[in-house]
Short mmCIF file of N, CA and C in Angstrom, two decimals:
data_model
loop_
_atom_site.label_atom_id
_atom_site.label_comp_id
_atom_site.label_asym_id
_atom_site.label_seq_id
_atom_site.Cartn_x
_atom_site.Cartn_y
_atom_site.Cartn_z
N VAL A 1 64.53 -64.79 0.89
CA VAL A 1 65.74 -64.55 1.12
C VAL A 1 66.12 -64.71 2.42
N PRO A 2 67.08 -65.13 2.98
CA PRO A 2 67.43 -65.01 4.62
C PRO A 2 67.65 -63.80 5.46
N SER A 3 67.61 -63.81 6.99
CA SER A 3 67.52 -62.63 7.50
C SER A 3 67.95 -62.91 9.14
N PRO A 4 69.00 -62.68 9.48
CA PRO A 4 68.95 -62.79 11.16
C PRO A 4 68.22 -62.37 11.88
N LYS A 5 67.43 -61.26 11.21
CA LYS A 5 66.10 -60.49 12.35
C LYS A 5 64.84 -61.95 12.23
N VAL A 6 64.96 -62.42 11.52
CA VAL A 6 63.49 -63.13 11.34
C VAL A 6 63.69 -64.61 11.93
N SER A 7 64.85 -65.09 11.62
CA SER A 7 65.20 -66.68 11.79
C SER A 7 66.78 -66.54 12.24
N ASP A 8 66.70 -67.50 13.48
CA ASP A 8 68.51 -68.08 13.86
C ASP A 8 68.40 -69.23 13.54
N THR A 9 68.07 -69.94 12.15
CA THR A 9 68.66 -71.17 11.28
C THR A 9 70.32 -70.71 10.78
N VAL A 10 71.02 -71.69 11.24
CA VAL A 10 72.40 -71.38 11.06
C VAL A 10 72.72 -71.79 9.37
N VAL A 11 71.83 -72.69 8.75
CA VAL A 11 71.66 -73.15 7.23
C VAL A 11 70.94 -72.33 6.18
N GLU A 12 70.32 -71.39 6.94
CA GLU A 12 69.09 -70.68 6.15
C GLU A 12 69.99 -69.88 4.66
N PRO A 13 71.20 -69.58 4.93
CA PRO A 13 71.69 -68.67 3.92
C PRO A 13 72.42 -69.58 2.55
N TYR A 14 72.49 -70.86 3.65
CA TYR A 14 73.10 -72.10 2.31
C TYR A 14 72.16 -72.40 1.80
N ASN A 15 71.33 -72.75 2.01
CA ASN A 15 69.75 -73.54 1.55
C ASN A 15 69.35 -72.03 0.84
N ALA A 16 69.54 -70.92 0.82
CA ALA A 16 68.90 -70.20 -0.06
C ALA A 16 70.21 -70.06 -1.14
N THR A 17 71.54 -70.28 -0.94
CA THR A 17 72.40 -69.77 -2.14
C THR A 17 72.62 -71.14 -2.78
N LEU A 18 72.54 -72.29 -2.34
CA LEU A 18 72.40 -73.20 -2.89
C LEU A 18 71.28 -73.81 -3.91
N SER A 19 69.99 -73.17 -3.56
CA SER A 19 68.72 -73.26 -4.11
C SER A 19 68.63 -72.71 -5.57
N VAL A 20 69.42 -71.05 -5.67
CA VAL A 20 69.44 -70.80 -6.90
C VAL A 20 69.67 -71.52 -8.15
N HIS A 21 70.51 -72.37 -8.34
CA HIS A 21 70.81 -73.06 -9.66
C HIS A 21 69.93 -73.48 -9.99
N GLN A 22 69.20 -74.49 -8.86
CA GLN A 22 67.68 -75.33 -9.40
C GLN A 22 66.80 -74.14 -9.60
N LEU A 23 66.42 -73.25 -8.75
CA LEU A 23 65.25 -72.19 -9.37
C LEU A 23 65.73 -71.63 -10.91
N VAL A 24 66.83 -71.28 -11.21
CA VAL A 24 67.37 -71.02 -12.58
C VAL A 24 66.79 -72.00 -13.68
N GLU A 25 67.30 -72.95 -13.38
CA GLU A 25 67.23 -73.94 -14.29
C GLU A 25 65.78 -74.74 -14.47
N ASN A 26 65.06 -74.98 -13.08
CA ASN A 26 63.70 -75.59 -13.36
C ASN A 26 62.58 -75.10 -12.86
N SER A 27 62.46 -73.86 -13.12
CA SER A 27 61.22 -72.86 -12.86
C SER A 27 61.53 -71.62 -13.55
N ASP A 28 59.85 -71.95 -13.89
CA ASP A 28 59.31 -70.51 -14.88
C ASP A 28 58.97 -69.40 -14.30
N GLU A 29 58.95 -69.13 -13.09
CA GLU A 29 58.61 -67.89 -12.56
C GLU A 29 58.70 -68.33 -11.29
N THR A 30 59.87 -67.18 -10.55
CA THR A 30 60.08 -67.35 -9.17
C THR A 30 59.54 -66.24 -8.23
N PHE A 31 58.95 -65.70 -7.77
CA PHE A 31 58.88 -64.65 -6.52
C PHE A 31 59.71 -64.67 -5.23
N CYS A 32 60.67 -63.74 -5.50
CA CYS A 32 61.47 -63.32 -4.41
C CYS A 32 60.83 -62.37 -3.21
N ILE A 33 60.79 -62.99 -2.36
CA ILE A 33 60.53 -62.31 -0.87
C ILE A 33 61.49 -62.31 0.18
N ASP A 34 61.80 -60.89 0.18
CA ASP A 34 62.99 -60.31 1.36
C ASP A 34 62.46 -60.87 2.76
N ASN A 35 62.92 -61.42 3.48
CA ASN A 35 62.39 -61.91 5.00
C ASN A 35 62.80 -60.33 5.63
N GLU A 36 63.95 -59.91 5.53
CA GLU A 36 64.16 -58.55 6.48
C GLU A 36 63.33 -57.49 5.73
N ALA A 37 62.87 -57.59 4.70
CA ALA A 37 62.40 -56.47 4.25
C ALA A 37 60.82 -56.67 5.01
N LEU A 38 60.26 -57.92 4.88
CA LEU A 38 59.08 -58.24 5.79
C LEU A 38 58.80 -57.90 7.05
N TYR A 39 60.17 -57.76 7.64
CA TYR A 39 60.09 -57.83 9.14
C TYR A 39 60.37 -56.03 9.30
N ASP A 40 61.12 -55.40 8.66
CA ASP A 40 61.16 -54.13 8.57
C ASP A 40 59.70 -53.01 8.25
N ILE A 41 58.69 -53.98 7.31
CA ILE A 41 57.66 -53.29 6.91
C ILE A 41 56.65 -53.69 8.14
N CYS A 42 56.96 -54.69 9.23
CA CYS A 42 55.96 -54.52 10.29
C CYS A 42 56.28 -53.94 11.05
N MET A 43 57.53 -53.72 11.48
CA MET A 43 57.88 -52.96 12.39
C MET A 43 57.98 -51.31 12.40
N ARG A 44 58.23 -51.10 10.97
CA ARG A 44 57.78 -49.52 10.65
C ARG A 44 56.68 -48.85 10.06
N THR A 45 56.14 -49.43 9.03
CA THR A 45 54.95 -49.21 8.38
C THR A 45 53.54 -49.54 9.31
N LEU A 46 53.72 -51.06 9.77
CA LEU A 46 52.55 -51.25 10.42
C LEU A 46 52.64 -50.89 12.12
N LYS A 47 53.72 -50.60 12.46
CA LYS A 47 53.91 -50.55 13.80
C LYS A 47 53.85 -51.50 14.64
N LEU A 48 54.48 -52.49 14.61
CA LEU A 48 54.26 -54.14 15.33
C LEU A 48 55.49 -53.81 16.13
N ASN A 49 55.26 -54.09 17.31
CA ASN A 49 56.71 -54.07 18.16
C ASN A 49 57.59 -55.51 17.82
N ASN A 50 56.79 -56.55 18.02
CA ASN A 50 57.31 -57.88 18.10
C ASN A 50 56.63 -58.74 16.83
N PRO A 51 56.93 -58.53 15.81
CA PRO A 51 56.19 -59.34 14.85
C PRO A 51 56.02 -60.66 14.56
N SER A 52 55.67 -61.35 14.75
CA SER A 52 55.25 -62.84 14.41
C SER A 52 55.35 -63.38 13.38
N TYR A 53 55.25 -65.13 13.20
CA TYR A 53 55.69 -65.49 12.06
C TYR A 53 54.15 -65.09 11.15
N GLY A 54 53.05 -65.05 11.90
CA GLY A 54 51.90 -65.01 11.38
C GLY A 54 51.74 -63.80 10.69
N ASP A 55 52.23 -62.46 11.29
CA ASP A 55 52.10 -61.31 10.61
C ASP A 55 52.89 -61.33 9.62
N LEU A 56 54.52 -61.94 9.22
CA LEU A 56 54.83 -61.86 8.08
C LEU A 56 53.99 -62.59 7.19
N ASN A 57 53.56 -63.96 7.58
CA ASN A 57 52.69 -64.75 6.72
C ASN A 57 51.46 -63.99 6.16
N HIS A 58 51.19 -63.35 6.98
CA HIS A 58 50.11 -61.85 6.56
C HIS A 58 50.33 -61.37 5.18
N LEU A 59 51.39 -60.88 5.21
CA LEU A 59 51.68 -59.96 4.20
C LEU A 59 52.35 -60.61 2.86
N VAL A 60 52.65 -61.75 3.13
CA VAL A 60 53.05 -62.71 1.89
C VAL A 60 51.64 -63.07 1.13
N SER A 61 50.84 -63.60 2.27
CA SER A 61 49.95 -63.99 1.42
C SER A 61 48.83 -62.88 0.86
N ALA A 62 49.01 -61.84 1.85
CA ALA A 62 48.22 -60.85 0.71
C ALA A 62 48.90 -60.36 -0.70
N VAL A 63 50.02 -60.56 -0.71
CA VAL A 63 51.05 -60.26 -1.98
C VAL A 63 50.49 -61.31 -3.09
N MET A 64 50.89 -62.58 -2.58
CA MET A 64 50.71 -63.51 -3.59
C MET A 64 49.08 -63.72 -3.77
N SER A 65 48.20 -63.11 -2.98
CA SER A 65 46.66 -62.99 -3.40
C SER A 65 46.59 -62.56 -4.76
N GLY A 66 47.19 -61.06 -4.33
CA GLY A 66 46.93 -59.92 -5.18
C GLY A 66 47.98 -60.58 -6.99
N VAL A 67 48.70 -61.34 -6.89
CA VAL A 67 49.40 -61.89 -7.80
C VAL A 67 48.61 -62.66 -8.55
N THR A 68 48.27 -64.04 -7.81
CA THR A 68 47.31 -64.68 -8.47
C THR A 68 45.54 -64.03 -9.05
N THR A 69 45.44 -62.89 -8.67
CA THR A 69 44.14 -62.86 -9.11
C THR A 69 43.84 -63.02 -10.48
N CYS A 70 44.63 -62.48 -11.27
CA CYS A 70 44.46 -63.01 -12.61
C CYS A 70 43.78 -64.63 -13.01
N LEU A 71 44.12 -65.37 -12.35
CA LEU A 71 44.01 -67.03 -12.09
C LEU A 71 42.83 -67.53 -11.56
N ARG A 72 42.56 -66.65 -10.95
CA ARG A 72 40.98 -66.91 -10.12
C ARG A 72 39.81 -66.14 -10.55
N PHE A 73 39.69 -65.20 -11.49
CA PHE A 73 38.51 -64.64 -11.96
C PHE A 73 39.03 -64.16 -13.57
N PRO A 74 37.91 -64.48 -14.10
CA PRO A 74 38.20 -64.51 -15.50
C PRO A 74 38.47 -63.19 -15.90
N GLY A 75 39.41 -63.06 -17.33
CA GLY A 75 40.06 -62.24 -18.01
C GLY A 75 40.49 -62.85 -19.36
N GLN A 76 40.93 -61.77 -19.88
CA GLN A 76 41.44 -62.19 -21.22
C GLN A 76 43.29 -62.08 -21.08
N LEU A 77 43.79 -61.54 -19.97
CA LEU A 77 45.44 -61.32 -19.53
C LEU A 77 45.75 -62.27 -19.03
N ASN A 78 46.47 -63.02 -18.82
CA ASN A 78 47.15 -64.00 -17.65
C ASN A 78 46.10 -64.68 -16.87
N SER A 79 45.51 -65.27 -17.95
CA SER A 79 44.49 -66.34 -17.16
C SER A 79 45.08 -67.58 -16.81
N ASP A 80 46.26 -67.99 -16.75
CA ASP A 80 46.92 -68.75 -16.17
C ASP A 80 48.33 -68.73 -16.08
N LEU A 81 49.12 -69.30 -15.47
CA LEU A 81 50.64 -69.28 -15.03
C LEU A 81 51.21 -69.16 -16.33
N ARG A 82 50.76 -70.03 -17.46
CA ARG A 82 52.04 -70.59 -18.46
C ARG A 82 51.61 -68.78 -19.22
N LYS A 83 50.57 -67.81 -19.12
CA LYS A 83 50.34 -66.88 -20.21
C LYS A 83 51.21 -65.64 -19.08
N LEU A 84 50.76 -65.70 -17.72
CA LEU A 84 51.35 -64.88 -17.10
C LEU A 84 53.30 -64.93 -17.10
N ALA A 85 53.90 -66.10 -17.21
CA ALA A 85 55.11 -66.25 -17.55
C ALA A 85 55.48 -65.82 -18.97
N VAL A 86 54.57 -66.04 -20.12
CA VAL A 86 54.98 -65.28 -21.39
C VAL A 86 54.88 -64.05 -21.28
N ASN A 87 53.68 -63.07 -20.82
CA ASN A 87 53.95 -61.90 -20.52
C ASN A 87 54.95 -61.03 -19.59
N MET A 88 55.61 -61.90 -18.67
CA MET A 88 56.16 -61.20 -17.57
C MET A 88 57.89 -61.37 -17.93
N VAL A 89 58.15 -62.63 -18.32
CA VAL A 89 59.62 -63.18 -18.59
C VAL A 89 59.91 -62.70 -19.90
N PRO A 90 61.15 -61.90 -20.12
CA PRO A 90 61.60 -61.51 -21.29
C PRO A 90 62.61 -62.29 -21.88
N PHE A 91 63.10 -63.13 -20.93
CA PHE A 91 64.10 -64.17 -21.47
C PHE A 91 64.35 -65.43 -20.40
N PRO A 92 64.30 -66.24 -20.78
CA PRO A 92 64.08 -67.66 -19.89
C PRO A 92 64.69 -67.70 -18.66
N ARG A 93 65.96 -67.47 -18.24
CA ARG A 93 66.83 -66.87 -17.35
C ARG A 93 66.31 -65.85 -16.51
N LEU A 94 65.43 -65.23 -16.94
CA LEU A 94 65.21 -64.21 -15.91
C LEU A 94 63.62 -63.99 -15.85
N HIS A 95 63.61 -65.03 -14.54
CA HIS A 95 61.73 -65.31 -14.41
C HIS A 95 62.00 -64.83 -12.95
N PHE A 96 62.91 -64.05 -12.35
CA PHE A 96 62.80 -63.61 -10.84
C PHE A 96 62.26 -62.35 -10.69
N PHE A 97 60.88 -62.31 -10.07
CA PHE A 97 60.03 -61.40 -9.56
C PHE A 97 60.26 -60.66 -8.65
N MET A 98 60.26 -59.34 -7.94
CA MET A 98 60.30 -58.83 -6.86
C MET A 98 58.71 -58.08 -6.80
N VAL A 99 58.30 -58.78 -5.80
CA VAL A 99 56.55 -58.14 -5.53
C VAL A 99 56.39 -56.93 -5.02
N GLY A 100 55.72 -56.28 -4.91
CA GLY A 100 54.83 -54.90 -4.55
C GLY A 100 53.61 -55.41 -3.99
N PHE A 101 53.12 -54.33 -3.07
CA PHE A 101 51.69 -54.39 -2.74
C PHE A 101 51.64 -53.14 -2.01
N ALA A 102 50.66 -52.65 -1.67
CA ALA A 102 49.84 -51.30 -1.09
C ALA A 102 48.44 -51.61 -1.30
N PRO A 103 47.55 -51.32 -0.12
CA PRO A 103 47.68 -50.77 0.96
C PRO A 103 48.55 -51.73 2.20
N LEU A 104 49.29 -51.42 2.82
CA LEU A 104 49.98 -52.16 3.74
C LEU A 104 49.10 -52.11 4.98
N THR A 105 48.48 -53.27 5.52
CA THR A 105 47.90 -53.01 6.92
C THR A 105 48.29 -54.54 7.51
N SER A 106 47.92 -54.08 9.29
CA SER A 106 48.37 -55.62 9.78
C SER A 106 46.67 -56.38 9.76
N ARG A 107 46.99 -57.53 10.18
CA ARG A 107 46.11 -58.41 10.22
C ARG A 107 44.53 -57.87 11.19
N GLY A 108 45.19 -56.96 12.44
CA GLY A 108 43.81 -56.19 13.23
C GLY A 108 43.37 -55.26 12.84
N ALA A 109 43.89 -54.56 11.62
CA ALA A 109 43.40 -53.21 11.27
C ALA A 109 42.42 -52.69 9.98
N HIS A 110 42.36 -54.46 9.65
CA HIS A 110 41.37 -54.27 8.42
C HIS A 110 39.93 -53.46 8.85
N SER A 111 39.48 -53.80 9.93
CA SER A 111 37.89 -53.69 10.24
C SER A 111 37.94 -51.76 10.30
N PHE A 112 39.03 -51.11 10.95
CA PHE A 112 38.51 -49.69 11.18
C PHE A 112 39.74 -48.71 10.51
N ARG A 113 40.62 -49.16 10.13
CA ARG A 113 41.55 -47.91 9.48
C ARG A 113 41.21 -47.93 7.62
N ALA A 114 41.32 -46.47 7.52
CA ALA A 114 40.88 -45.69 6.32
C ALA A 114 42.20 -45.42 5.69
N VAL A 115 42.61 -45.72 4.82
CA VAL A 115 43.93 -45.15 4.04
C VAL A 115 43.81 -44.22 3.23
N THR A 116 44.55 -43.07 3.13
CA THR A 116 44.24 -41.95 2.60
C THR A 116 44.95 -42.13 1.23
N VAL A 117 44.58 -41.22 0.00
CA VAL A 117 45.36 -41.31 -1.20
C VAL A 117 46.78 -40.84 -1.00
N PRO A 118 47.19 -39.94 0.06
CA PRO A 118 48.67 -39.72 0.20
C PRO A 118 49.46 -40.54 0.61
N GLU A 119 48.94 -41.35 1.58
CA GLU A 119 49.67 -42.46 2.49
C GLU A 119 49.85 -43.72 1.30
N LEU A 120 48.56 -43.86 0.42
CA LEU A 120 48.59 -44.80 -0.02
C LEU A 120 49.81 -44.81 -1.65
N THR A 121 49.64 -43.67 -2.08
CA THR A 121 50.96 -43.42 -3.16
C THR A 121 52.35 -43.55 -2.00
N GLN A 122 52.59 -43.10 -1.17
CA GLN A 122 53.63 -43.02 0.01
C GLN A 122 53.94 -44.64 -0.19
N GLN A 123 53.22 -45.56 0.10
CA GLN A 123 53.55 -47.33 0.31
C GLN A 123 53.73 -47.47 -1.07
N MET A 124 53.34 -46.95 -2.11
CA MET A 124 53.35 -47.95 -3.39
C MET A 124 54.54 -47.53 -3.91
N PHE A 125 55.40 -46.25 -3.71
CA PHE A 125 56.69 -45.79 -4.22
C PHE A 125 58.28 -46.04 -2.85
N ASP A 126 57.67 -46.30 -1.95
CA ASP A 126 58.30 -46.55 -0.54
C ASP A 126 59.41 -47.65 -1.08
N PRO A 127 60.29 -47.81 -1.02
CA PRO A 127 61.37 -48.70 -1.90
C PRO A 127 61.66 -49.81 -0.32
N LEU A 128 60.83 -49.41 0.49
CA LEU A 128 61.00 -51.02 1.92
C LEU A 128 60.68 -52.02 1.25
#
């Protein structure tokens, strides 16, 4: 989803709007990620003054890594993309997913930051 905070490309809203029809018709699963929400998470939760594209991409890669865990490790449920779509999509045209992830940590904070249970719970239910 385009955002003026992240990109100043003039045609970005047009690209997003015009691509929706193709995503509805030709895609089985679509994961929607809001660029402005990523920027706000970096600013408010991770306390980064000037988030870079690397910081935003770190969040996206962590979320998508969590989504695809069932594809990389053996298990009974959702072992491939087709099974994931069958279990998650109630109707063929309703295949747009909003992703959520916790704990939220910046790239430099992995080695020394311990997350408490109340903080983790707040991150899970925070509507950001």
